[in-house]
Amino acid sequence: MSSLDEILSFNKKFVLEKNYEEFITTKFPDKKIVILTCMDARLFELLPKAMNFKNGDVKMVKSAGAVINHPFGGIMRSLLVAVYELQAEEIYIIGHYDCGMSAIEPKKMLQKMIDRGISHDTINMLKYSGVDLNEWLRGFEDVHETVKHSVEMVRNHPLMIKDIPIHGLVIDPATGRLDVCC
Ligand SMILES: [Zn+2]
């Protein structure tokens, strides 16, 4: 069942009653910070509250596991846009304990795709085209190592400002406690 009808009916009321007023701000982050974190549902409200951020304070980029899986992919491009076009002057990369990405087993996920109707032919065709699906879907074992790797990737990116501060942190999705990683 689709949730769209429910969302649209709530939305109509939200706009009509001007419930947006408390969120009015600009596209520029007031605290001049861009955050890359995980799409985990537990962090949706917890992370901003645990860091004392409200609407308009920061730019937030999300990916599964807070991973940057390509130096010229969409995540890295978002960080560059935040820094060069949207006045972010500091970068935070925040992984979390108990991340869904740490449990991903590519072979099992590929089997789920097949179970949901993706054909073996499609998967084989991608393999023959040079897409390493096992590598692409691979999760991680150590969140601290992953965050460090992402921090290094951003720090050494040829298009990133050399002296921009980049912080690596890990958050507890239950308590919101932050551990500084690098
Ligand atoms: Zn996660």
PDB file of N, CA and C in Angstrom, residues 70-106:
ATOM      1  N   HIS A  70      32.936   6.576  -4.486  1.00  0.00           N
ATOM      2  CA  HIS A  70      33.658   6.957  -5.701  1.00  0.00           C
ATOM      3  C   HIS A  70      34.134   8.403  -5.574  1.00  0.00           C
ATOM      4  N   PRO A  71      35.421   8.673  -5.874  1.00  0.00           N
ATOM      5  CA  PRO A  71      35.924  10.055  -5.722  1.00  0.00           C
ATOM      6  C   PRO A  71      35.243  11.049  -6.666  1.00  0.00           C
ATOM      7  N   PHE A  72      34.608  10.553  -7.738  1.00  0.00           N
ATOM      8  CA  PHE A  72      33.898  11.458  -8.641  1.00  0.00           C
ATOM      9  C   PHE A  72      32.424  11.064  -8.763  1.00  0.00           C
ATOM     10  N   GLY A  73      31.864  10.603  -7.662  1.00  0.00           N
ATOM     11  CA  GLY A  73      30.443  10.264  -7.623  1.00  0.00           C
ATOM     12  C   GLY A  73      29.638  11.381  -6.982  1.00  0.00           C
ATOM     13  N   GLY A  74      28.361  11.112  -6.789  1.00  0.00           N
ATOM     14  CA  GLY A  74      27.426  12.131  -6.305  1.00  0.00           C
ATOM     15  C   GLY A  74      27.713  12.640  -4.896  1.00  0.00           C
ATOM     16  N   ILE A  75      28.223  11.786  -4.017  1.00  0.00           N
ATOM     17  CA  ILE A  75      28.483  12.205  -2.632  1.00  0.00           C
ATOM     18  C   ILE A  75      29.622  13.220  -2.595  1.00  0.00           C
ATOM     19  N   MET A  76      30.695  12.887  -3.286  1.00  0.00           N
ATOM     20  CA  MET A  76      31.848  13.801  -3.325  1.00  0.00           C
ATOM     21  C   MET A  76      31.459  15.113  -4.003  1.00  0.00           C
ATOM     22  N   ARG A  77      30.652  15.011  -5.046  1.00  0.00           N
ATOM     23  CA  ARG A  77      30.206  16.222  -5.731  1.00  0.00           C
ATOM     24  C   ARG A  77      29.376  17.099  -4.784  1.00  0.00           C
ATOM     25  N   SER A  78      28.531  16.476  -3.961  1.00  0.00           N
ATOM     26  CA  SER A  78      27.720  17.243  -3.011  1.00  0.00           C
ATOM     27  C   SER A  78      28.614  17.984  -2.015  1.00  0.00           C
ATOM     28  N   LEU A  79      29.664  17.316  -1.534  1.00  0.00           N
ATOM     29  CA  LEU A  79      30.578  17.973  -0.587  1.00  0.00           C
ATOM     30  C   LEU A  79      31.285  19.147  -1.247  1.00  0.00           C
ATOM     31  N   LEU A  80      31.676  18.974  -2.502  1.00  0.00           N
ATOM     32  CA  LEU A  80      32.349  20.065  -3.224  1.00  0.00           C
ATOM     33  C   LEU A  80      31.395  21.238  -3.449  1.00  0.00           C
ATOM     34  N   VAL A  81      30.152  20.941  -3.784  1.00  0.00           N
ATOM     35  CA  VAL A  81      29.156  22.007  -3.987  1.00  0.00           C
ATOM     36  C   VAL A  81      28.920  22.752  -2.670  1.00  0.00           C
ATOM     37  N   ALA A  82      28.832  22.002  -1.564  1.00  0.00           N
ATOM     38  CA  ALA A  82      28.605  22.626  -0.250  1.00  0.00           C
ATOM     39  C   ALA A  82      29.727  23.608   0.080  1.00  0.00           C
ATOM     40  N   VAL A  83      30.953  23.198  -0.234  1.00  0.00           N
ATOM     41  CA  VAL A  83      32.124  24.010   0.111  1.00  0.00           C
ATOM     42  C   VAL A  83      32.282  25.214  -0.829  1.00  0.00           C
ATOM     43  N   TYR A  84      32.147  24.979  -2.127  1.00  0.00           N
ATOM     44  CA  TYR A  84      32.433  26.058  -3.083  1.00  0.00           C
ATOM     45  C   TYR A  84      31.232  26.954  -3.365  1.00  0.00           C
ATOM     46  N   GLU A  85      30.030  26.404  -3.274  1.00  0.00           N
ATOM     47  CA  GLU A  85      28.853  27.182  -3.674  1.00  0.00           C
ATOM     48  C   GLU A  85      27.944  27.572  -2.510  1.00  0.00           C
ATOM     49  N   LEU A  86      28.049  26.850  -1.395  1.00  0.00           N
ATOM     50  CA  LEU A  86      27.049  27.048  -0.340  1.00  0.00           C
ATOM     51  C   LEU A  86      27.666  27.396   1.019  1.00  0.00           C
ATOM     52  N   GLN A  87      28.885  27.903   0.975  1.00  0.00           N
ATOM     53  CA  GLN A  87      29.521  28.520   2.148  1.00  0.00           C
ATOM     54  C   GLN A  87      29.847  27.589   3.300  1.00  0.00           C
ATOM     55  N   ALA A  88      29.939  26.293   3.049  1.00  0.00           N
ATOM     56  CA  ALA A  88      30.399  25.397   4.122  1.00  0.00           C
ATOM     57  C   ALA A  88      31.912  25.566   4.271  1.00  0.00           C
ATOM     58  N   GLU A  89      32.366  25.695   5.514  1.00  0.00           N
ATOM     59  CA  GLU A  89      33.793  25.919   5.760  1.00  0.00           C
ATOM     60  C   GLU A  89      34.414  24.796   6.578  1.00  0.00           C
ATOM     61  N   GLU A  90      33.605  23.808   6.930  1.00  0.00           N
ATOM     62  CA  GLU A  90      34.080  22.695   7.741  1.00  0.00           C
ATOM     63  C   GLU A  90      33.289  21.439   7.357  1.00  0.00           C
ATOM     64  N   ILE A  91      33.956  20.287   7.355  1.00  0.00           N
ATOM     65  CA  ILE A  91      33.291  19.039   6.949  1.00  0.00           C
ATOM     66  C   ILE A  91      33.308  18.043   8.111  1.00  0.00           C
ATOM     67  N   TYR A  92      32.168  17.438   8.379  1.00  0.00           N
ATOM     68  CA  TYR A  92      32.067  16.370   9.380  1.00  0.00           C
ATOM     69  C   TYR A  92      31.619  15.091   8.688  1.00  0.00           C
ATOM     70  N   ILE A  93      32.389  14.021   8.868  1.00  0.00           N
ATOM     71  CA  ILE A  93      31.986  12.711   8.348  1.00  0.00           C
ATOM     72  C   ILE A  93      31.656  11.844   9.554  1.00  0.00           C
ATOM     73  N   ILE A  94      30.387  11.428   9.643  1.00  0.00           N
ATOM     74  CA  ILE A  94      29.914  10.777  10.865  1.00  0.00           C
ATOM     75  C   ILE A  94      29.315   9.400  10.567  1.00  0.00           C
ATOM     76  N   GLY A  95      30.083   8.373  10.901  1.00  0.00           N
ATOM     77  CA  GLY A  95      29.567   7.008  10.821  1.00  0.00           C
ATOM     78  C   GLY A  95      28.831   6.684  12.113  1.00  0.00           C
ATOM     79  N   HIS A  96      28.314   5.472  12.222  1.00  0.00           N
ATOM     80  CA  HIS A  96      27.649   5.100  13.473  1.00  0.00           C
ATOM     81  C   HIS A  96      27.816   3.619  13.763  1.00  0.00           C
ATOM     82  N   TYR A  97      27.718   3.286  15.053  1.00  0.00           N
ATOM     83  CA  TYR A  97      27.788   1.889  15.475  1.00  0.00           C
ATOM     84  C   TYR A  97      26.531   1.171  14.994  1.00  0.00           C
ATOM     85  N   ASP A  98      26.610  -0.150  14.862  1.00  0.00           N
ATOM     86  CA  ASP A  98      25.455  -0.964  14.486  1.00  0.00           C
ATOM     87  C   ASP A  98      24.865  -0.526  13.130  1.00  0.00           C
ATOM     88  N   CYS A  99      25.767  -0.228  12.183  1.00  0.00           N
ATOM     89  CA  CYS A  99      25.317   0.262  10.873  1.00  0.00           C
ATOM     90  C   CYS A  99      24.866  -0.900   9.991  1.00  0.00           C
ATOM     91  N   GLY A 100      23.769  -0.702   9.298  1.00  0.00           N
ATOM     92  CA  GLY A 100      23.245  -1.720   8.379  1.00  0.00           C
ATOM     93  C   GLY A 100      24.258  -2.098   7.308  1.00  0.00           C
ATOM     94  N   MET A 101      25.110  -1.153   6.919  1.00  0.00           N
ATOM     95  CA  MET A 101      26.100  -1.421   5.876  1.00  0.00           C
ATOM     96  C   MET A 101      27.159  -2.410   6.333  1.00  0.00           C
ATOM     97  N   SER A 102      27.344  -2.526   7.658  1.00  0.00           N
ATOM     98  CA  SER A 102      28.371  -3.448   8.135  1.00  0.00           C
ATOM     99  C   SER A 102      27.890  -4.895   7.993  1.00  0.00           C
ATOM    100  N   ALA A 103      26.591  -5.069   7.834  1.00  0.00           N
ATOM    101  CA  ALA A 103      26.045  -6.421   7.755  1.00  0.00           C
ATOM    102  C   ALA A 103      25.774  -6.869   6.320  1.00  0.00           C
ATOM    103  N   ILE A 104      26.030  -5.982   5.357  1.00  0.00           N
ATOM    104  CA  ILE A 104      25.702  -6.323   3.967  1.00  0.00           C
ATOM    105  C   ILE A 104      26.618  -7.422   3.434  1.00  0.00           C
ATOM    106  N   GLU A 105      25.985  -8.476   2.930  1.00  0.00           N
ATOM    107  CA  GLU A 105      26.756  -9.526   2.255  1.00  0.00           C
ATOM    108  C   GLU A 105      26.312  -9.524   0.794  1.00  0.00           C
ATOM    109  N   PRO A 106      27.187  -9.096  -0.106  1.00  0.00           N
ATOM    110  CA  PRO A 106      26.813  -8.923  -1.505  1.00  0.00           C
ATOM    111  C   PRO A 106      26.108 -10.133  -2.120  1.00  0.00           C
TER     112      PRO A 106
END
